Amino acid sequence: MTRRLLLLSLCLGLAACDSSDTAPLPLNLYECDAGEAAVRHLITLLPDLNPGVAKSYSIVLGEINRDGMTPATDDFTKRFADLKLKFVNAQNLKDIEPDHTIADPDTRLAAFILQLRKLQPTSANTWDAEAGWSYKKEYARYKLQLEVKDGKTRVVKAEKTESS
């Protein structure tokens, strides 16, 4: 009996020491229903910059740094086909001089970069996410809370944390 109690308390202690706050999920796990819901919500928050000009969109996962960015897979991007937007794989984007605009290689026009920066489960049915967008020199970042309810993942709270 004492051994079982000791084992149970050790297991509960290990669960309490969950390091999920410091250890991010692998980027390939961002391409799930919660990641899709976060990116779809981000798209609804995009401003109408440069009206009348065709837009392209590119989804990246994790951090963007000097080493580059991690593009979402084409399979993940296909989840957004119903939006009828032109998506370009981030590995194909071009840096256009003189102001280093990140652009669609076909049109040479600036592309919206949609970044799913962080995705972290907080329980079996909730997630925290950080997402942002950039277009030329404009950008915004958001903290999102997502919830799975009736089998559908949706954003229940969005807070803008930074913008230009």
CSV table of C-alpha atoms in Angstrom, one decimal:
chain,number,residue,atom,x,y,z
A,1,MET,CA,0.0,0.0,0.0
A,2,THR,CA,2.8,2.4,0.9
A,3,ARG,CA,4.6,1.6,-2.3
A,4,ARG,CA,1.5,2.4,-4.4
A,5,LEU,CA,1.0,5.7,-2.6
A,6,LEU,CA,4.7,6.6,-3.1
A,7,LEU,CA,4.5,5.6,-6.8
A,8,LEU,CA,1.3,7.7,-7.2
A,9,SER,CA,2.8,10.7,-5.6
A,10,LEU,CA,5.9,10.4,-7.7
A,11,CYS,CA,3.8,10.3,-10.9
A,12,LEU,CA,1.8,13.3,-9.8
A,13,GLY,CA,5.0,15.1,-9.0
A,14,LEU,CA,6.4,14.4,-12.4
A,15,ALA,CA,3.2,15.6,-14.0
A,16,ALA,CA,3.4,18.9,-12.0
A,17,CYS,CA,6.9,19.4,-13.4
A,18,ASP,CA,5.6,19.6,-16.9
A,19,SER,CA,8.2,21.5,-19.0
A,20,SER,CA,5.8,22.2,-21.9
A,21,ASP,CA,6.1,26.0,-21.2
A,22,THR,CA,9.8,25.9,-22.1
A,23,ALA,CA,9.9,23.1,-24.6
A,24,PRO,CA,8.1,24.1,-27.8
A,25,LEU,CA,6.3,21.5,-29.9
A,26,PRO,CA,8.2,20.3,-33.0
A,27,LEU,CA,7.2,22.5,-36.0
A,28,ASN,CA,5.6,19.6,-37.9
A,29,LEU,CA,3.0,19.3,-35.1
A,30,TYR,CA,1.9,22.9,-35.8
A,31,GLU,CA,0.2,21.6,-38.9
A,32,CYS,CA,-2.9,20.4,-37.0
A,33,ASP,CA,-6.5,21.5,-36.6
A,34,ALA,CA,-5.4,24.1,-33.9
A,35,GLY,CA,-2.7,25.5,-36.3
A,36,GLU,CA,-5.2,25.7,-39.1
A,37,ALA,CA,-7.7,27.5,-36.9
A,38,ALA,CA,-5.0,30.0,-35.8
A,39,VAL,CA,-3.9,30.8,-39.3
A,40,ARG,CA,-7.5,31.1,-40.5
A,41,HIS,CA,-8.2,33.5,-37.7
A,42,LEU,CA,-5.1,35.5,-38.6
A,43,ILE,CA,-6.3,35.8,-42.2
A,44,THR,CA,-9.5,37.4,-40.9
A,45,LEU,CA,-7.4,40.0,-39.1
A,46,LEU,CA,-5.4,41.1,-42.2
A,47,PRO,CA,-5.9,44.8,-43.1
A,48,ASP,CA,-6.6,45.8,-46.7
A,49,LEU,CA,-3.2,47.1,-47.5
A,50,ASN,CA,-2.5,48.2,-51.0
A,51,PRO,CA,-6.1,47.9,-52.2
A,52,GLY,CA,-6.7,46.6,-55.7
A,53,VAL,CA,-3.3,44.9,-56.0
A,54,ALA,CA,-3.3,41.1,-56.2
A,55,LYS,CA,-2.0,39.5,-53.1
A,56,SER,CA,-0.1,36.3,-52.4
A,57,TYR,CA,0.2,34.5,-49.1
A,58,SER,CA,2.8,32.3,-47.5
A,59,ILE,CA,2.6,30.4,-44.3
A,60,VAL,CA,5.7,29.9,-42.1
A,61,LEU,CA,6.1,28.0,-38.9
A,62,GLY,CA,8.2,29.0,-35.8
A,63,GLU,CA,10.7,31.7,-35.7
A,64,ILE,CA,11.9,33.8,-38.6
A,65,ASN,CA,15.6,34.7,-38.2
A,66,ARG,CA,18.8,35.3,-40.1
A,67,ASP,CA,18.9,31.6,-41.1
A,68,GLY,CA,15.5,32.0,-42.8
A,69,MET,CA,12.1,30.7,-42.1
A,70,THR,CA,10.4,27.2,-42.1
A,71,PRO,CA,7.7,27.0,-44.7
A,72,ALA,CA,4.5,25.2,-44.0
A,73,THR,CA,4.1,22.0,-46.1
A,74,ASP,CA,2.1,22.1,-49.3
A,75,ASP,CA,-0.3,19.6,-47.6
A,76,PHE,CA,-1.0,22.0,-44.8
A,77,THR,CA,-1.4,25.0,-47.2
A,78,LYS,CA,-4.0,22.9,-49.2
A,79,ARG,CA,-6.3,23.1,-46.1
A,80,PHE,CA,-6.9,26.7,-47.0
A,81,ALA,CA,-8.0,26.1,-50.7
A,82,ASP,CA,-11.6,27.0,-49.8
A,83,LEU,CA,-10.5,30.6,-49.2
A,84,LYS,CA,-9.5,31.0,-52.9
A,85,LEU,CA,-6.3,32.8,-52.0
A,86,LYS,CA,-3.0,32.4,-53.9
A,87,PHE,CA,-0.5,30.7,-51.6
A,88,VAL,CA,3.2,30.5,-52.4
A,89,ASN,CA,5.5,28.1,-50.5
A,90,ALA,CA,7.9,30.3,-48.4
A,91,GLN,CA,11.0,28.6,-49.9
A,92,ASN,CA,10.0,30.0,-53.3
A,93,LEU,CA,9.6,33.7,-52.2
A,94,LYS,CA,12.1,36.2,-53.6
A,95,ASP,CA,13.9,39.1,-52.0
A,96,ILE,CA,13.3,42.1,-54.3
A,97,GLU,CA,15.7,45.0,-54.4
A,98,PRO,CA,16.1,47.8,-53.5
A,99,ASP,CA,14.1,47.7,-50.3
A,100,HIS,CA,14.3,43.8,-49.8
A,101,THR,CA,10.5,43.3,-50.2
A,102,ILE,CA,9.6,39.6,-49.8
A,103,ALA,CA,7.6,38.8,-53.0
A,104,ASP,CA,5.8,36.2,-55.0
A,105,PRO,CA,8.3,35.1,-57.6
A,106,ASP,CA,5.6,35.0,-60.3
A,107,THR,CA,4.2,38.5,-59.9
A,108,ARG,CA,7.2,40.1,-58.1
A,109,LEU,CA,4.6,41.8,-55.8
A,110,ALA,CA,4.8,41.8,-52.1
A,111,ALA,CA,3.4,38.7,-50.3
A,112,PHE,CA,1.7,38.5,-46.9
A,113,ILE,CA,3.8,36.3,-44.6
A,114,LEU,CA,1.5,34.5,-42.2
A,115,GLN,CA,3.6,33.2,-39.2
A,116,LEU,CA,2.4,30.6,-36.8
A,117,ARG,CA,5.2,31.4,-34.3
A,118,LYS,CA,4.1,29.3,-31.4
A,119,LEU,CA,1.5,26.6,-30.7
A,120,GLN,CA,1.3,25.0,-27.3
A,121,PRO,CA,-1.4,22.7,-25.9
A,122,THR,CA,-2.6,23.9,-22.5
A,123,SER,CA,-5.0,21.0,-21.9
A,124,ALA,CA,-6.8,18.3,-23.8
A,125,ASN,CA,-9.1,20.9,-25.4
A,126,THR,CA,-7.2,24.2,-25.3
A,127,TRP,CA,-4.2,25.8,-27.0
A,128,ASP,CA,-2.2,29.0,-26.7
A,129,ALA,CA,-0.7,30.3,-29.9
A,130,GLU,CA,1.3,33.3,-31.1
A,131,ALA,CA,0.8,34.3,-34.7
A,132,GLY,CA,1.5,37.3,-36.9
A,133,TRP,CA,1.6,38.7,-40.3
A,134,SER,CA,3.9,41.0,-42.3
A,135,TYR,CA,3.5,42.8,-45.6
A,136,LYS,CA,6.3,45.0,-46.8
A,137,LYS,CA,7.2,47.0,-43.7
A,138,GLU,CA,3.8,46.6,-42.0
A,139,TYR,CA,3.2,43.8,-39.4
A,140,ALA,CA,1.2,42.7,-36.4
A,141,ARG,CA,1.5,40.0,-33.8
A,142,TYR,CA,-1.2,38.3,-31.7
A,143,LYS,CA,-1.6,36.0,-28.8
A,144,LEU,CA,-4.4,33.6,-29.4
A,145,GLN,CA,-6.3,31.2,-27.2
A,146,LEU,CA,-8.0,28.3,-29.0
A,147,GLU,CA,-10.6,25.8,-27.8
A,148,VAL,CA,-11.9,22.5,-29.2
A,149,LYS,CA,-15.7,22.4,-28.8
A,150,ASP,CA,-18.1,20.0,-30.5
A,151,GLY,CA,-15.2,18.7,-32.5
A,152,LYS,CA,-14.3,22.1,-34.0
A,153,THR,CA,-11.2,24.1,-33.1
A,154,ARG,CA,-11.8,27.9,-32.9
A,155,VAL,CA,-10.1,31.0,-31.5
A,156,VAL,CA,-11.8,32.2,-28.4
A,157,LYS,CA,-9.5,35.1,-27.6
A,158,ALA,CA,-7.1,37.2,-29.7
A,159,GLU,CA,-5.0,40.0,-28.3
A,160,LYS,CA,-2.8,42.2,-30.5
A,161,THR,CA,0.7,42.4,-28.8
A,162,GLU,CA,2.7,44.3,-31.4
A,163,SER,CA,2.2,46.2,-34.7
A,164,SER,CA,3.7,48.8,-36.9
